[in-house]
Coordinates of C-alpha atoms in Angstrom, one line a residue:
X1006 CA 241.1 108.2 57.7
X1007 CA 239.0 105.6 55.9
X1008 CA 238.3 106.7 52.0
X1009 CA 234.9 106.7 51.9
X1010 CA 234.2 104.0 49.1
X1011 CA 231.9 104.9 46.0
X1012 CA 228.1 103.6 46.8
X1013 CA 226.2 100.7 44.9
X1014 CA 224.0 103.1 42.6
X1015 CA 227.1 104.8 41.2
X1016 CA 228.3 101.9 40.5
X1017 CA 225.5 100.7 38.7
X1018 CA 225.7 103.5 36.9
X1019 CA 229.0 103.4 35.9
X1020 CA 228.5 99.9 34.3
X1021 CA 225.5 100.9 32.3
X1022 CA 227.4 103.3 30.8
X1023 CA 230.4 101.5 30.5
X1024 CA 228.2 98.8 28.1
X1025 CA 227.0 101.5 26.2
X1026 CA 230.0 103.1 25.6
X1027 CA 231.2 99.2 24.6
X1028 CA 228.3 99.0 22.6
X1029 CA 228.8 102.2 20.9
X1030 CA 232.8 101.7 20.1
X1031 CA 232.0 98.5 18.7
X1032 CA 229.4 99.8 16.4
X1033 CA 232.3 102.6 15.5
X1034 CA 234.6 99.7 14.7
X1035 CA 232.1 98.0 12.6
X1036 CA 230.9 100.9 10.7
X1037 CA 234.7 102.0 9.7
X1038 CA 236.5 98.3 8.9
X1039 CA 233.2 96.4 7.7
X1040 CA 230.4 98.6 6.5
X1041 CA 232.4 100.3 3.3
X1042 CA 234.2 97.1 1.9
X1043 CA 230.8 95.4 1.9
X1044 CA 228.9 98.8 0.5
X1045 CA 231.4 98.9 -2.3
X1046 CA 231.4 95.1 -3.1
X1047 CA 227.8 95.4 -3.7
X1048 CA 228.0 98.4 -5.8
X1049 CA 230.2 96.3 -8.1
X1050 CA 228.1 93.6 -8.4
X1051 CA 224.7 95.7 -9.7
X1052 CA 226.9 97.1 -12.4
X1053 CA 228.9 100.3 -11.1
X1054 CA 232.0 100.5 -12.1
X1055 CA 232.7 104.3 -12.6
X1056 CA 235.2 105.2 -9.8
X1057 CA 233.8 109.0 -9.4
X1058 CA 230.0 107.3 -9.2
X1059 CA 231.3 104.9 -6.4
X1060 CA 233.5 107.5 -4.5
X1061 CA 230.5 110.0 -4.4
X1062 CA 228.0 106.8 -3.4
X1063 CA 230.9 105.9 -0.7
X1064 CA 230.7 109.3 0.6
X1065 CA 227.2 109.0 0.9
X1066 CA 226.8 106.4 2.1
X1067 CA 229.7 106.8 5.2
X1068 CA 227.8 110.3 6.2
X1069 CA 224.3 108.9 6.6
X1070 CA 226.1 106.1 8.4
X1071 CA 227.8 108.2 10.5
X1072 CA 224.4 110.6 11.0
X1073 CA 222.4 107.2 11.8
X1074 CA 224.6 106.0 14.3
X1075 CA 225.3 109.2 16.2
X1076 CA 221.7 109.7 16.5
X1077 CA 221.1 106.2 17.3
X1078 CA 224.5 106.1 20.0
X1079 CA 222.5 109.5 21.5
X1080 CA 218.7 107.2 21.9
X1081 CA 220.4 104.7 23.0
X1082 CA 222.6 106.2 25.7
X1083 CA 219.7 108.7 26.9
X1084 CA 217.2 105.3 26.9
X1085 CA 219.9 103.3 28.8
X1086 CA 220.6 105.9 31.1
X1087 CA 216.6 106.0 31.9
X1088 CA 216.6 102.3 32.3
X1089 CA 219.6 102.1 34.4
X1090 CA 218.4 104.8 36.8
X1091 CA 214.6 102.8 37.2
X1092 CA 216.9 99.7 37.5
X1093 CA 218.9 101.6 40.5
X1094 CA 216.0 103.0 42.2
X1095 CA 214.4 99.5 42.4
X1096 CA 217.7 98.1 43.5
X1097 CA 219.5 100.2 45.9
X1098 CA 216.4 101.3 48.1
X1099 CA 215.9 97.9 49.5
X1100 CA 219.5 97.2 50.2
X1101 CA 220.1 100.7 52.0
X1102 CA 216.4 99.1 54.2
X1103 CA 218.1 96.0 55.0
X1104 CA 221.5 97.6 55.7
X1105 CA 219.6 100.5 58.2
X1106 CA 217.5 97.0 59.6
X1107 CA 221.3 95.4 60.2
X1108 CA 222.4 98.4 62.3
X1109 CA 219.5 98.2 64.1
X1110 CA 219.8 94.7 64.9
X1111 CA 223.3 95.3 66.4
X1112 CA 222.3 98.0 68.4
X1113 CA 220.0 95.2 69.9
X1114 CA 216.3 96.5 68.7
X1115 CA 214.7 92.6 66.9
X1116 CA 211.9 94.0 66.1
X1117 CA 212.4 96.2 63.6
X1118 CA 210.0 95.8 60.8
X1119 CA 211.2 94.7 57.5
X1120 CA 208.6 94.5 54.3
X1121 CA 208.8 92.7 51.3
X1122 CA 211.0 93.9 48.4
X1123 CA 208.8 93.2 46.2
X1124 CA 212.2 92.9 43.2
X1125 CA 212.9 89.6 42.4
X1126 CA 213.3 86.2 44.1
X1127 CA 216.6 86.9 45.2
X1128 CA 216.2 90.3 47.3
X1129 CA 212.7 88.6 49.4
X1130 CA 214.7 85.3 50.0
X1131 CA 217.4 87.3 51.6
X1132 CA 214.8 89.6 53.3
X1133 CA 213.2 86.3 54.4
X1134 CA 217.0 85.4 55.6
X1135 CA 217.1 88.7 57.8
X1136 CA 214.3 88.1 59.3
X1137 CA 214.8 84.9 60.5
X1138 CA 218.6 85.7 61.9
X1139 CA 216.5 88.5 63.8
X1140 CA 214.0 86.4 65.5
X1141 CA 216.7 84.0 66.3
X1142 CA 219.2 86.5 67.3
X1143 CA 216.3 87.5 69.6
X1144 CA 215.6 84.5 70.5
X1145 CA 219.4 84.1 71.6
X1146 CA 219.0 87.1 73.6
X1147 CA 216.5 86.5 75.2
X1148 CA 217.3 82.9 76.6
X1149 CA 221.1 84.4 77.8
X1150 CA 219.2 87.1 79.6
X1151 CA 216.8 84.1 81.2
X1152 CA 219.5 82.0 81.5
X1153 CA 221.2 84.7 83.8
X1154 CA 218.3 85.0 86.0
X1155 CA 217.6 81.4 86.4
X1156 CA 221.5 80.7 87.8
X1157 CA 221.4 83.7 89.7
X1158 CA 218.1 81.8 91.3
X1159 CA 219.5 78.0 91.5
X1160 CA 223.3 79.5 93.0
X1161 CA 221.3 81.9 95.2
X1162 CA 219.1 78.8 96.9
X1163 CA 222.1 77.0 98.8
X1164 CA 223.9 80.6 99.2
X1165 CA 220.5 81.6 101.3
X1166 CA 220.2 78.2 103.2
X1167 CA 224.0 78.5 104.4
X1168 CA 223.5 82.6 104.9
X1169 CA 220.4 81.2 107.5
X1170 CA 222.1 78.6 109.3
X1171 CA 225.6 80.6 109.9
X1172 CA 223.5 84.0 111.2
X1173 CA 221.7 81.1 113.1
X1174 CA 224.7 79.7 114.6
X1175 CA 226.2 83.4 115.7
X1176 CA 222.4 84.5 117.3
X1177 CA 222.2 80.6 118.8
X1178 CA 219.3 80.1 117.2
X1179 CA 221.2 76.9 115.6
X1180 CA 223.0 74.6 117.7
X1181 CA 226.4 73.5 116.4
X1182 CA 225.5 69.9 116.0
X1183 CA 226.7 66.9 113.6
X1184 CA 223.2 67.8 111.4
X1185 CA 224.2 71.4 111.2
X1186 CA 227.4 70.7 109.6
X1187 CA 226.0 67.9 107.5
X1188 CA 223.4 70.6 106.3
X1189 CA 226.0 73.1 105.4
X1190 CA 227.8 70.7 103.5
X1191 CA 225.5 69.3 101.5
X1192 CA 224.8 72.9 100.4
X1193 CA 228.4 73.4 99.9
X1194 CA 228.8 70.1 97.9
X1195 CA 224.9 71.2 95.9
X1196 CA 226.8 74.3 94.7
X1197 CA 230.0 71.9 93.1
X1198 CA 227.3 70.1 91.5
X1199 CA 225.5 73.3 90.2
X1200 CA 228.9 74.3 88.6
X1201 CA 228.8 71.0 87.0
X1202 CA 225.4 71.7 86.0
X1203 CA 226.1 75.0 84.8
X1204 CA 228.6 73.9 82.5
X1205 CA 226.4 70.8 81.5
X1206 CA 223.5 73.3 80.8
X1207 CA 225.2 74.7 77.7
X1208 CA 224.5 71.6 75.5
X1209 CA 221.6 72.0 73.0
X1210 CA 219.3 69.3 74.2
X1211 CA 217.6 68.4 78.2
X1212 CA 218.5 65.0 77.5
X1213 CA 222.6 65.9 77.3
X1214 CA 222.6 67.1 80.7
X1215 CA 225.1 64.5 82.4
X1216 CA 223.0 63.7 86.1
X1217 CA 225.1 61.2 87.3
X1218 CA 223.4 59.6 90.8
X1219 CA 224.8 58.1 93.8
X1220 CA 221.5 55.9 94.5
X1221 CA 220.9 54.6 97.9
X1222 CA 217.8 53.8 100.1
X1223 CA 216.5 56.9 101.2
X1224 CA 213.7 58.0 103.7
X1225 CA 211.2 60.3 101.7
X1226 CA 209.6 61.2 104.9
X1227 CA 212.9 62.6 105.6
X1228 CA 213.7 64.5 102.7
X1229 CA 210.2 66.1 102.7
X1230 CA 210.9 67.7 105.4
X1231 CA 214.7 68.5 105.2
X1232 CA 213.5 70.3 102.3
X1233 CA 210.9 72.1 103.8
X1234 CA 213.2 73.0 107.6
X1235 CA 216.1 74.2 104.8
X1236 CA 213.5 76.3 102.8
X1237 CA 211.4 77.9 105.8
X1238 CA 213.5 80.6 106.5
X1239 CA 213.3 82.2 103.1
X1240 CA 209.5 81.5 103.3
X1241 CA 209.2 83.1 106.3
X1242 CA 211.3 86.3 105.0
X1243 CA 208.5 86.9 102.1
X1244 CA 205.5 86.2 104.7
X1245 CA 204.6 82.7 103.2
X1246 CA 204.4 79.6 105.2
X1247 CA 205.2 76.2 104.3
X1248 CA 204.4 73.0 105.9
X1249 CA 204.5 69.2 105.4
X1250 CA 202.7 66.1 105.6
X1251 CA 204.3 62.9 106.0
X1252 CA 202.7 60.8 108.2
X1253 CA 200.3 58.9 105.7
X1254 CA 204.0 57.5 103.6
X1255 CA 205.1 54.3 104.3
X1256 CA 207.9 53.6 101.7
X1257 CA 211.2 54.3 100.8
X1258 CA 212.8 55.2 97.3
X1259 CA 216.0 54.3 95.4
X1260 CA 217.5 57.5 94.8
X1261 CA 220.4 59.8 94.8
X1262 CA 219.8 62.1 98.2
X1263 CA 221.4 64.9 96.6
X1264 CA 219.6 65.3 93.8
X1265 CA 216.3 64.4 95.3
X1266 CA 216.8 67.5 97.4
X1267 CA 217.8 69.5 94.6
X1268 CA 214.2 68.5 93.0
X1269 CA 212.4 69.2 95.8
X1270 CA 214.3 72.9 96.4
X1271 CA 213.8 74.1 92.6
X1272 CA 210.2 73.3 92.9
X1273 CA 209.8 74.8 96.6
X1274 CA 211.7 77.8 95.6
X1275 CA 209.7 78.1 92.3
X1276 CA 206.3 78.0 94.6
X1277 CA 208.4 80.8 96.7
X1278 CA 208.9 82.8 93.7
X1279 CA 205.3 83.0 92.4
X1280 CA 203.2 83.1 95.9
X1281 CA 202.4 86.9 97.0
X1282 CA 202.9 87.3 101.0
X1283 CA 200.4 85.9 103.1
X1284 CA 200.2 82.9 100.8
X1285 CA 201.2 79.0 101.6
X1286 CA 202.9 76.2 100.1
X1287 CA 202.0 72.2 101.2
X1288 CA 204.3 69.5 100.7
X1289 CA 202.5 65.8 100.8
X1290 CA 204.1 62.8 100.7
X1291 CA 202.2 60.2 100.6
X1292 CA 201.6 56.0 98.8
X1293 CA 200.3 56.0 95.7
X1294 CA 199.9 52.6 93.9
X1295 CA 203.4 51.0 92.8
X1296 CA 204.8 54.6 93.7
X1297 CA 205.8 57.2 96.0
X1298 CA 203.9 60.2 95.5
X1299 CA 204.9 64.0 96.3
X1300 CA 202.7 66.6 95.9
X1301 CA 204.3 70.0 96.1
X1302 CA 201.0 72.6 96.5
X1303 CA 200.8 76.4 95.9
X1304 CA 198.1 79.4 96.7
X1305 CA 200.2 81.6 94.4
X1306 CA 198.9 82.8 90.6
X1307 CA 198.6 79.7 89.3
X1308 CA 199.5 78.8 85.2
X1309 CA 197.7 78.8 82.1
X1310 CA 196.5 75.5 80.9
X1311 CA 198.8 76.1 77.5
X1312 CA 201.8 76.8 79.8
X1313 CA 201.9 73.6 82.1
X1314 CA 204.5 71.6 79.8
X1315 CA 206.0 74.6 78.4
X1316 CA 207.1 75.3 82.3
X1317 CA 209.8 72.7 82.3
X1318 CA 211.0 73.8 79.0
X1319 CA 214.9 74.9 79.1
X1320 CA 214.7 78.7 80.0
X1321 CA 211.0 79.3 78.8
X1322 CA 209.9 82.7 79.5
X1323 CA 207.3 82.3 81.6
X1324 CA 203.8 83.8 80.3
X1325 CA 202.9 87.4 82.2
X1326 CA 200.4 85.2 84.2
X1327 CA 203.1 83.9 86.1
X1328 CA 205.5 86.6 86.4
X1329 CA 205.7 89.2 89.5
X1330 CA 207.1 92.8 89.3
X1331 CA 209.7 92.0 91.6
X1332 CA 211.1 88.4 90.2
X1333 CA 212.3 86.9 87.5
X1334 CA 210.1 85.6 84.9
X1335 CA 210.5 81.9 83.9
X1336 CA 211.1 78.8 85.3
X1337 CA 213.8 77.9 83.3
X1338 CA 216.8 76.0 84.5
X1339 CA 215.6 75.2 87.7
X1340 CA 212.8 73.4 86.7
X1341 CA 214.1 71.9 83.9
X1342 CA 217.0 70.0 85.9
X1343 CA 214.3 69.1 88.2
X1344 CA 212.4 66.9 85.3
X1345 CA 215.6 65.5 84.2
X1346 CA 216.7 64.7 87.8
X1347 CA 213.4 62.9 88.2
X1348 CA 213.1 61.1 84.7
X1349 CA 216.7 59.9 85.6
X1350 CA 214.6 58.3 88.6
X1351 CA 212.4 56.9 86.7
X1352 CA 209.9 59.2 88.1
X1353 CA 207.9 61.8 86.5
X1354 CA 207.1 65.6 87.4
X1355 CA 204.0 67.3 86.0
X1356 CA 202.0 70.9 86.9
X1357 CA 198.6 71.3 87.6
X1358 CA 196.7 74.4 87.7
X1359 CA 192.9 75.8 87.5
X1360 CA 194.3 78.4 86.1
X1361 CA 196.0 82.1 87.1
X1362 CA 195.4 83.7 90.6
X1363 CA 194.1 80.2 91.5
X1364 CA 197.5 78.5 92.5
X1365 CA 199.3 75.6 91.0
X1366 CA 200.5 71.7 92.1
X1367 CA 203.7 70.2 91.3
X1368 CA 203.1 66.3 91.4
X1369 CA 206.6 64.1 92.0
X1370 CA 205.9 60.0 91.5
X1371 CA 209.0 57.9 91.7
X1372 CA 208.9 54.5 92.0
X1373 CA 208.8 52.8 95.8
X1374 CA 211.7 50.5 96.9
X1375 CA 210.7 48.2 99.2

């Protein structure tokens, strides 16, 4: 067993008294070897020189000594003593606060409040400290436990779209075709890229992740609605119907096929995630100036002006406006790949809402190869 060691006040206490008793000794020592020579030297000098006068005034002199500094030894050790245990109180209090606040923090609970010691610059700095390891221990927390539930979401995605087409091949919904396979392996080959992704996603900055892009010539119409044949069957699962419109686009793009798809999936499945059955989402695709505009349109509860950057921000937490009781919160991951898939495009991504209950847009411009 452990010996229990001896706590911080006792301590303290012990070391008060410890100078005392220092103090005291030394005054011992001073009284006995100094005080008498010096006494008995100035005795001498005013004139005394009759041994039994300066034995008697020697005598004298050593008992009042002695009385003087045993009272004074007693004050002083009952003053110190007072002082030390007003120092103590003031000292160990806060301590034992931040030491109860540390086990809480362990046992997970960041919100524990912690007040100002209010003794000395050196107890509130490291009560400052605390507080700020709490917040970001929270913090930490918080984004592993978002961080979970967003690559749950972006692994689950292809996983759904493969589940669809194999029950589709054994029902013969699906015909066994050169574009089935084709589908099922460029969901198979999206989930080696999501481990890369994964594994990419633990750097500290958006701009680390390491997109690298097979570009080609591709056929936007095309992708459009790939994205929106490969996404339908979870749509219609939740009662919400998506559709898109192509017919208005004229150009191509320079992009990686891919990754375009993986866009266009992480926004349709983010529109999936936040629109209540019986809603729909609209995919248009259409010219727009020197670009090729996508416009990615939702009926579901819509986001708060202050939250349409913060959307794209590496596993934000989503504000309650856009959370449902039986998702995820956040966009997280999903979304943020998505920006950095596009911006390695040259493209941009940005949200639109008029606010919550009211649905939101998700605009794609990348530019048009001709």
């Amino acid at each position: 067993m452990k010996q229990q060691r001896t706590g911080l006040a006792t301590r303290l206490m012990i070391a008060q008294l410890i100078v005392i008793a220092v103090g005291g000794v030394t005054l011992l020592v001073t009284e006995v070897i100094v005080a008498p020579p010096l006494f008995t030297e100035h005795l001498m000098r005013s004139g005394v020189t009759d041994p039994g006068t300066i034995e008697h005034a020697e005598q004298a002199f050593n008992s009042a000594y002695l009385i003087s500094l045993s009272v004074a030894s007693a004050a002083a050790i009952i003053a110190a003593s007072i002082i030390s245990w007003l120092l103590v109180t003031r000292i160990v209090p806060p301590l034992q606060r931040l030491s109860e606040a540390t086990r809480q923090v362990a046992a997970g609970n960041y919100d524990i409040p912690i007040p100002e010691q209010g003794f000395g610059a050196e107890l509130d700095s490291l009560t400052t400290s605390f507080r700020q390891l709490a917040w970001q221990l929270k913090e930490v927390d918080e984004s592993r436990s978002q961080m979970l539930n967003d690559l749950a979401h972006e692994i689950g995605t292809p996983l759904a779209t493969l589940e669809a087409f194999i029950d589709g091949l054994e029902d013969g919904v699906v015909e066994a075709d050169a574009e089935t396979y084709q589908v099922l392996r460029n969901q198979i080959s999206r989930l080696h890229r999501l481990t890369k992704d994964i594994r990419q996603a633990a750097s500290r900055h958006e701009e680390d992740l390491d997109l690298t892009l097979d570009l080609a010539p591709l056929d936007i119409r095309r992708q459009v609605q790939l994205a929106a044949d490969l996404a339908r069957p979870q749509f219609q699962a939740k009662g919400v119907s998506v559709e898109s419109s192509v017919d208005s686009l004229t150009r191509n793009v320079l992009g990686d096929e891919e990754r375009l798809q993986q866009v266009l999936t992480n926004v349709l499945s983010n529109a999936l995630q936040h629109t209540p059955a019986g809603g729909s989402v609209h995919l248009k695709a259409h010219n727009h100036g020197p670009t090729v505009e996508i416009v990615i349109t939702d009926t579901g509860e819509g986001i708060e002006a202050g939250q349409l950057e913060a959307i794209f921000d590496r596993f934000h937490r989503a504000d309650p406006a856009r959370t449902i009781a039986d998702s995820p919160t956040g966009s997280g991951l999903g979304l943020t790949i998505a920006r950095r898939i596009v911006i390695e495009h040259h493209g941009s991504i940005t949200a639109t809402s008029p606010g919550p209950g009211q649905g939101s847009s998700f605009t794609i411009q990348l530019p048009a190869h001709e």
